[in-house]
Structure formats: C-alpha cells, structure tokens
Short mmCIF file of C-alpha atoms in Angstrom, two decimals:
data_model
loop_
_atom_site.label_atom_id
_atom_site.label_comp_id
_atom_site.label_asym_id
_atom_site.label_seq_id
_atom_site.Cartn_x
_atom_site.Cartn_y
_atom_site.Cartn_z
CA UNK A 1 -33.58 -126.50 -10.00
CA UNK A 2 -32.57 -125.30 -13.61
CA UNK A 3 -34.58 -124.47 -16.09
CA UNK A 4 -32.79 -127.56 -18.55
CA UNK A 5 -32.04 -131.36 -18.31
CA UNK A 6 -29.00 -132.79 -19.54
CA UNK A 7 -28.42 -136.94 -19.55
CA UNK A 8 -25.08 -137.93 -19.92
CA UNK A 9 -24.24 -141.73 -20.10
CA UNK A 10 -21.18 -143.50 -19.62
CA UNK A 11 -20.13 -140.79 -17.65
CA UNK A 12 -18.09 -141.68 -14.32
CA UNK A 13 -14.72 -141.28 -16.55
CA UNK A 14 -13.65 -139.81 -19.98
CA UNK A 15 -15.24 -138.52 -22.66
CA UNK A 16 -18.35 -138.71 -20.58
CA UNK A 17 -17.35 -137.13 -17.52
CA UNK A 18 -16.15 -134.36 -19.23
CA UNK A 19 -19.56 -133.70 -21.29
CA UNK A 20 -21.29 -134.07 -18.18
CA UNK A 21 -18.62 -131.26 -16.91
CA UNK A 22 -19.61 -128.71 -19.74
CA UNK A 23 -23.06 -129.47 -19.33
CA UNK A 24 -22.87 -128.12 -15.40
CA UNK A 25 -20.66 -125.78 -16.52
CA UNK A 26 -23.56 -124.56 -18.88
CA UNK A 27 -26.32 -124.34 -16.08
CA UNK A 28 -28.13 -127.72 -16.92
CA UNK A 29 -29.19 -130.07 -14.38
CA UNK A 30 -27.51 -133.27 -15.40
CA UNK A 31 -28.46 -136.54 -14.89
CA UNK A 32 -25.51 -139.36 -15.21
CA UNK A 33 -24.96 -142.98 -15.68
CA UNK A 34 -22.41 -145.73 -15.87
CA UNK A 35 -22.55 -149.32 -15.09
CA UNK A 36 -19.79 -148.63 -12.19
CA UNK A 37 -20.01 -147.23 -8.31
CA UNK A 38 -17.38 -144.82 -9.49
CA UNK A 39 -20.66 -142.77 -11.24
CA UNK A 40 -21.23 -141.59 -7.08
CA UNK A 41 -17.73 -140.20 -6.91
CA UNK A 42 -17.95 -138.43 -10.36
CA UNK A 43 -21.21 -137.15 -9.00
CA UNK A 44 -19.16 -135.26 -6.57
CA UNK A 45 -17.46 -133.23 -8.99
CA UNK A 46 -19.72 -131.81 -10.55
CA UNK A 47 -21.64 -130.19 -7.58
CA UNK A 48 -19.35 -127.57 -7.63
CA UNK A 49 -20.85 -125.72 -10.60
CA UNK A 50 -23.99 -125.32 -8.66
CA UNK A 51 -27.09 -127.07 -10.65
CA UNK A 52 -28.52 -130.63 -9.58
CA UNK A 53 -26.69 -133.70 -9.78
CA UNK A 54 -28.17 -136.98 -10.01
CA UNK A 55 -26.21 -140.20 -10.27
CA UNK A 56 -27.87 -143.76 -11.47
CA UNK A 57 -25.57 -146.90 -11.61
CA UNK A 58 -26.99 -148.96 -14.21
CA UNK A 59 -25.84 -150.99 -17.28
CA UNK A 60 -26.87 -149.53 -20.36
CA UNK A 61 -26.35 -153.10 -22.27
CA UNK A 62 -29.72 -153.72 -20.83
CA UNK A 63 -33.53 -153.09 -21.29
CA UNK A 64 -33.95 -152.91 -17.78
CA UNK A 65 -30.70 -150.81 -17.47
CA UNK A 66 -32.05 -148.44 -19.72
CA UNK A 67 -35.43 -148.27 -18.23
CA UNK A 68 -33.59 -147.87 -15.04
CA UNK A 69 -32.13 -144.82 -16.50
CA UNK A 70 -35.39 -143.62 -17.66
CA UNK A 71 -37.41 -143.40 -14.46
CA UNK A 72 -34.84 -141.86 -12.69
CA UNK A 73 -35.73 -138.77 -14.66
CA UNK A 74 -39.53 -139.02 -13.13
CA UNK A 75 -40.89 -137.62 -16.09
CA UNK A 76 -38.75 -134.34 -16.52
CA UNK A 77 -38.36 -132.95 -19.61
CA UNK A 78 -35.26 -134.23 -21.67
CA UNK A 79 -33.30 -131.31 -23.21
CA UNK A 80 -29.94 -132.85 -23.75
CA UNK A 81 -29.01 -136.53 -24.31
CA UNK A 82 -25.69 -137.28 -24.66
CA UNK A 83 -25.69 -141.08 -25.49
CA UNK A 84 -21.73 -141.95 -24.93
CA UNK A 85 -21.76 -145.15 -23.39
CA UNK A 86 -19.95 -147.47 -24.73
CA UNK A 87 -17.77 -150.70 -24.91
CA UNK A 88 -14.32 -151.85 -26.57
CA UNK A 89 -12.76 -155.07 -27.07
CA UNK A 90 -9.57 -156.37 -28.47
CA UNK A 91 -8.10 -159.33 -29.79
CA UNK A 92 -8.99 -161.54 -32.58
CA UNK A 93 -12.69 -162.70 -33.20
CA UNK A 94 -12.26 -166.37 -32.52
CA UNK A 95 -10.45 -165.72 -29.62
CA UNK A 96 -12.94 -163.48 -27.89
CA UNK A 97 -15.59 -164.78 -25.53
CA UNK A 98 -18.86 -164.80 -26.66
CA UNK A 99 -20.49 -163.03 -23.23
CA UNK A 100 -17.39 -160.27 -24.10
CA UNK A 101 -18.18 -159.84 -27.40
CA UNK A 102 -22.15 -159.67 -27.31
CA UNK A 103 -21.74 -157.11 -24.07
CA UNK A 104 -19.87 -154.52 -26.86
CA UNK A 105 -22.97 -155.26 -29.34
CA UNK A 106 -25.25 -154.67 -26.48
CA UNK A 107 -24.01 -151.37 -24.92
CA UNK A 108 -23.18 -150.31 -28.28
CA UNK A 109 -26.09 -150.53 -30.39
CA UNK A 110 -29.15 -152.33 -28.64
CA UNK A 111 -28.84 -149.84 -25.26
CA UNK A 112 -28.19 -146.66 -27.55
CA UNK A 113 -30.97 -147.39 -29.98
CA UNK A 114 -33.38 -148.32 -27.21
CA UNK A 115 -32.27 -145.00 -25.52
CA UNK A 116 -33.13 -142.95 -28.34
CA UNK A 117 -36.21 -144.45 -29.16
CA UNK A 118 -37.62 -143.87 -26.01
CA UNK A 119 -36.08 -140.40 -25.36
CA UNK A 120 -36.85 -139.03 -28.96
CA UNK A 121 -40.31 -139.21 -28.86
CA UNK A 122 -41.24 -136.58 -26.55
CA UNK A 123 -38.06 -134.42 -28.41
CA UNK A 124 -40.25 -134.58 -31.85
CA UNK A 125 -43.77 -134.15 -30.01
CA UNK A 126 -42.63 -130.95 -29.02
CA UNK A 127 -40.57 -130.22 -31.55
CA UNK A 128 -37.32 -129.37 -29.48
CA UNK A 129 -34.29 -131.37 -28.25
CA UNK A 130 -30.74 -131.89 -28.83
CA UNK A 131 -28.88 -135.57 -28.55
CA UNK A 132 -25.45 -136.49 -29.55
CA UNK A 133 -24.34 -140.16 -30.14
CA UNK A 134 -20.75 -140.89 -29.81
CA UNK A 135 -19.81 -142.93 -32.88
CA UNK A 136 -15.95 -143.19 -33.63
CA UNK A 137 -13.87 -142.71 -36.95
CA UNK A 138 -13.35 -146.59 -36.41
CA UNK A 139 -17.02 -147.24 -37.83
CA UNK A 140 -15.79 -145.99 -41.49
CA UNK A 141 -12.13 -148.72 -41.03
CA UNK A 142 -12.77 -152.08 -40.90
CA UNK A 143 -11.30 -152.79 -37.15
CA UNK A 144 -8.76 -156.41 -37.80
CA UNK A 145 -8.28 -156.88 -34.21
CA UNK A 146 -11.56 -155.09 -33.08
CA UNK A 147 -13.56 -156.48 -35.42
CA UNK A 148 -16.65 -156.38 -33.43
CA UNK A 149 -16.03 -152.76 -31.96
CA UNK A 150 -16.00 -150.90 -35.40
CA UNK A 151 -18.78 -152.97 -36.67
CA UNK A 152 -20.52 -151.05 -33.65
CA UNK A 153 -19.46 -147.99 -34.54
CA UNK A 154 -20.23 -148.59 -37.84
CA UNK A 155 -23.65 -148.70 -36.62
CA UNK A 156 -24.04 -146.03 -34.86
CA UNK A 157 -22.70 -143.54 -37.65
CA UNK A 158 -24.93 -145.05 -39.86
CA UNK A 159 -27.79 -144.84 -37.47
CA UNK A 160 -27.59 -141.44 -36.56
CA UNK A 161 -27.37 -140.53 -40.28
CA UNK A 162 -31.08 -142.30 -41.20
CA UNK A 163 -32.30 -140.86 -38.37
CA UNK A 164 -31.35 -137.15 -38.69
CA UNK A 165 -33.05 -137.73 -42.47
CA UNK A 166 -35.99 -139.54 -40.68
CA UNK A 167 -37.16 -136.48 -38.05
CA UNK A 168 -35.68 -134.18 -40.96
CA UNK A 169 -39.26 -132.14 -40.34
CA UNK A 170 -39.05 -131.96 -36.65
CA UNK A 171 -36.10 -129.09 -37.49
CA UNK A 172 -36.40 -128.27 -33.54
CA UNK A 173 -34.51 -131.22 -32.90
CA UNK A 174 -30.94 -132.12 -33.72
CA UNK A 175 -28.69 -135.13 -33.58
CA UNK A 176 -25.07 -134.88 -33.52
CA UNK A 177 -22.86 -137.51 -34.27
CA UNK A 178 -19.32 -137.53 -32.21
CA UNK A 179 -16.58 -139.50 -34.13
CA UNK A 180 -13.33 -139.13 -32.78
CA UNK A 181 -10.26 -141.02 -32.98
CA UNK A 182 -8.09 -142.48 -30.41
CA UNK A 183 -8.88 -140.89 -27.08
CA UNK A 184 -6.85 -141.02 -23.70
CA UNK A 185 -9.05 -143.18 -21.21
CA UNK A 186 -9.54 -146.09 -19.70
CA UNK A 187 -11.10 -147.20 -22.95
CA UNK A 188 -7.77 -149.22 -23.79
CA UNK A 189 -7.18 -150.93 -20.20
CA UNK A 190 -10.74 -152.35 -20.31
CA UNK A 191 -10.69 -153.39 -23.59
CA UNK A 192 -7.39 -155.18 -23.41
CA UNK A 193 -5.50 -153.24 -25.53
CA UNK A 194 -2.73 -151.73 -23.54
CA UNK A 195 -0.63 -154.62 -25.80
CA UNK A 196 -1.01 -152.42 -28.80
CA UNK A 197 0.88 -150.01 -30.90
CA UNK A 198 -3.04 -147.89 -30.64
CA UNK A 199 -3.33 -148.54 -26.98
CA UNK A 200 0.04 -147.36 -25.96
CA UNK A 201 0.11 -143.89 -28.12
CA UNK A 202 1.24 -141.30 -25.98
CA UNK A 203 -0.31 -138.94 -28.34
CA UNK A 204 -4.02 -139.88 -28.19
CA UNK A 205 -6.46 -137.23 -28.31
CA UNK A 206 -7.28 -135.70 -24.94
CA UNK A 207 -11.18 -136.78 -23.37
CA UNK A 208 -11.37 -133.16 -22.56
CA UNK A 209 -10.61 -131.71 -26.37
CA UNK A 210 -12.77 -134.48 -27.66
CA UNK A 211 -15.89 -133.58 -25.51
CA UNK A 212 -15.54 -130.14 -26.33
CA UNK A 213 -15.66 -130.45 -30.07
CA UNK A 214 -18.56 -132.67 -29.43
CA UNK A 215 -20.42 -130.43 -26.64
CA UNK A 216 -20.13 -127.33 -29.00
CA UNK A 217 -21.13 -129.66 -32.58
CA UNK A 218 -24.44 -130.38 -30.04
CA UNK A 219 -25.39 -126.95 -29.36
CA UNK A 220 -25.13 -125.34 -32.77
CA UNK A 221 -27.01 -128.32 -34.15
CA UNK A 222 -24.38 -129.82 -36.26
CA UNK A 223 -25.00 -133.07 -37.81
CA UNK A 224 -21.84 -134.64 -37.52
CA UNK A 225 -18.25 -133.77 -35.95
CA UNK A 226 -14.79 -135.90 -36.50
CA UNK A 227 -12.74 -134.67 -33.57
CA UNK A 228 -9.20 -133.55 -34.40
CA UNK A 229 -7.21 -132.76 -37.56
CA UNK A 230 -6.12 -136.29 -38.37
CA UNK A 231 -9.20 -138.20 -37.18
CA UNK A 232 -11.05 -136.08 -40.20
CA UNK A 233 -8.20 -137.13 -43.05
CA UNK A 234 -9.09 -140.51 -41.46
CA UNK A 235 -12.87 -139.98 -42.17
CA UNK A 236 -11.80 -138.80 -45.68
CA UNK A 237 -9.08 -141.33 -46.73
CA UNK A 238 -11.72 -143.88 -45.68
CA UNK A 239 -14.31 -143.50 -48.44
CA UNK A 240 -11.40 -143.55 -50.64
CA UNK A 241 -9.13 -146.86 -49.88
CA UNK A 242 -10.57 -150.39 -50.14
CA UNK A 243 -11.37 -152.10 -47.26
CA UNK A 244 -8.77 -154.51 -47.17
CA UNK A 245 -6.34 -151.77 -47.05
CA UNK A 246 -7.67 -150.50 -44.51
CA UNK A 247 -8.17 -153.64 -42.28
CA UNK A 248 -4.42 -154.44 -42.86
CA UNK A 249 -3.65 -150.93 -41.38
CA UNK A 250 -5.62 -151.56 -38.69
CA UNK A 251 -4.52 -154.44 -37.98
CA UNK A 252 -0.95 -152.97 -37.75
CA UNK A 253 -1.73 -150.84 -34.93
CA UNK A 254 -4.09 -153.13 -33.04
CA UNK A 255 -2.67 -156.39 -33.37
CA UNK A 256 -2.27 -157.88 -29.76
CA UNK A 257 2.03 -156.97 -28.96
CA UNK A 258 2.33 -154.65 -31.91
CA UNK A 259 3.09 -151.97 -28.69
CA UNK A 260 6.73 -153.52 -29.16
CA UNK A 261 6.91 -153.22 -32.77
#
C-alpha cells in the first residue's frame, strides 16, 4: 500500500483514464469510477505501475452513486480528487429529452458538488488536500446547440472559483480548475455530436496533453488551467465579445450537420 490516495472519476476512458495514469505513474494508490463495466478493464492498465488499484462502477449523477463511491474508500485518507466525470449533449433544447438533458445537469453539477462537499471536509480539518474539477472553456461561451452542457460548465468554473475564495484560509488545500477545449474522446459519440463541424475536428486536443496540463496545474496548486494555446485566447476573447456573438459562433460549429459545411 502507498503512502497517498488518489480518486479519479469518470475514468474508464479519456481525460480520466489518463489522470488516473499519471496518478499511478506518481506512486498513488488510485481509486476509479465510471458509470460503465469498461472501469474493470481500465483497472487493468494501470496495475502495471505497481500501487493499488481499485475499480467502483457507479453513476456519479446520483446520491447513492456518489455515496457508493465514498465507502469504497473505507475511510482512507483522501489526498487527491480528481472530479472529471462528466456528461455532453447535443442538439437543440426543445428537441432534447428531458431524462437526457437532466442526466448532464446531474453528473455535472449535483454529483460533483455533492462529491466535494463530502470529500472537502476532512481536506480542510486537516488542513491538506489537493482536488481538481474539470470545467471546460465552454462554461465562459454560451453553447447554441449545447445549451445545457455549457450552462454546466458554466457552473462548475464558477463553483470552483467561490470555493477556492471560501477555504482561502485552509492554504493546505488547493483546488484546480481544468478547462480545456475540444478534446479527442468518446465525449462526441455519446453526446451525439459526431454530426458537427466540433465533433468531427481532426485536430482536437489530445486526452493525454489535456490531463497533463491538468495533473501538473494540481500538484503545484494552481487555481485554474485552460489547456492549450487556443483554448486560453478562447478564455480571453470570451470576457470580451457579447454573448450573442458568441452563441452564433457556437452555434456554427455545433449545429447538428454543420460536419458537411
């Protein structure tokens, strides 16, 4: 057993998997979860750097998933929470279902914030602990076409923010904030956006360049991270150009058959 804990969510593919990969890489034990039987497989992996490997299948949309997630830890210490599950959805509003759309809302902000609230605690009692949320440059562009996604993510960079300025005086522990930009995963496929000009990029960010910004923002402590060069004039341009500018851009690249245009 290693001497530190590491919880990685949403982490049988992606960005996930490969946190949960520099995490074994970095000696922790690591505890992972997705809402899939693929989580066992991914398991498999990462014994080969040597440290423990537990695997929970549970969905994190839930209270009970969460809880689920919880006491599978049996009380060890949480050193590292990387809170990266999460949903996507595409289409328009009216046209999405309302079990789809409250699933995103429900992995994306009620499982994360429940997460943190019961994880942090024991961080701030002891005044030590590192999480990182993944957020998404999409939270600061209002997402025409994925309207109910970037709300999310709007959210969760907003969250994070309040909170880091909420447990400012518990400086032993640190929340990072992970925003990147398009990312090459299954992200697209499952959110039914394969149809778009975003979903079929060729030149999306890789999941292992993303989780590397984010795994090395986490352990120096840094508050926030946009991952890439153009995902941070995103983040810029953003506080910058109205809204509606924005959501006409967006919907220009996520519009469902803008792949053919």
């Amino acid at each position: 057993m290693a001497d530190k804990f590491a919880v990685i969510t949403g982490a049988s593919t992606g960005i996930g998997f490969e946190l949960a990969t520099l995490a074994a890489q970095d000696g922790y034990d690591i505890l992972i979860v997705a809402d899939e039987p693929l989580i066992n497989d991914a398991a498999r992996d990462f014994e080969q750097f040597g440290t423990q490997v537990q695997a929970v299948e549970a969905d994190l949309a839930t209270i009970e998933g969460v809880d689920k997630l919880l006491a599978a830890t049996n009380g060890r210490r949480i050193d590292v929470l990387c809170a990266n599950a999460g949903r996507g959805l595409g289409h328009g509003f009216l046209d999405q279902k309302v079990e789809d759309w409250r699933h995103v809302v429900d992995t994306n902000i009620t499982g994360t914030a429940y997460l943190l609230q019961r994880v942090l605690p024991d961080m701030v009692a002891r005044n030590d602990g590192k999480v990182m949320v993944v957020g998404s440059v999409a939270g600061y562009i209002p997402g025409a076409f994925q309207a109910v996604y970037n709300g999310t993510k709007a959210f969760v960079d907003s969250f994070t923010e309040a909170l880091r300025n909420e447990l400012k005086d518990a400086d032993g522990v640190t929340i990072s904030t992970l925003m990147p930009g398009p990312v090459d995963t299954e992200f697209f496929a499952r959110g039914d956006l394969l149809d778009t000009q975003v979903g079929s990029d060729p030149n999306k960010r890789s999941a292992e360049d993303v989780a590397k910004d984010g795994w090395k923002a986490l352990m120096s402590g840094k508050p926030s991270v946009f991952s890439g060069w153009a995902t941070k004039i995103q983040g810029v341009l953003a506080n910058v150009v109205p809204g509606s500018v924005l959501a006409e851009q967006h919907r220009k690249m996520a519009e469902p058959g803008s792949a053919d245009r």
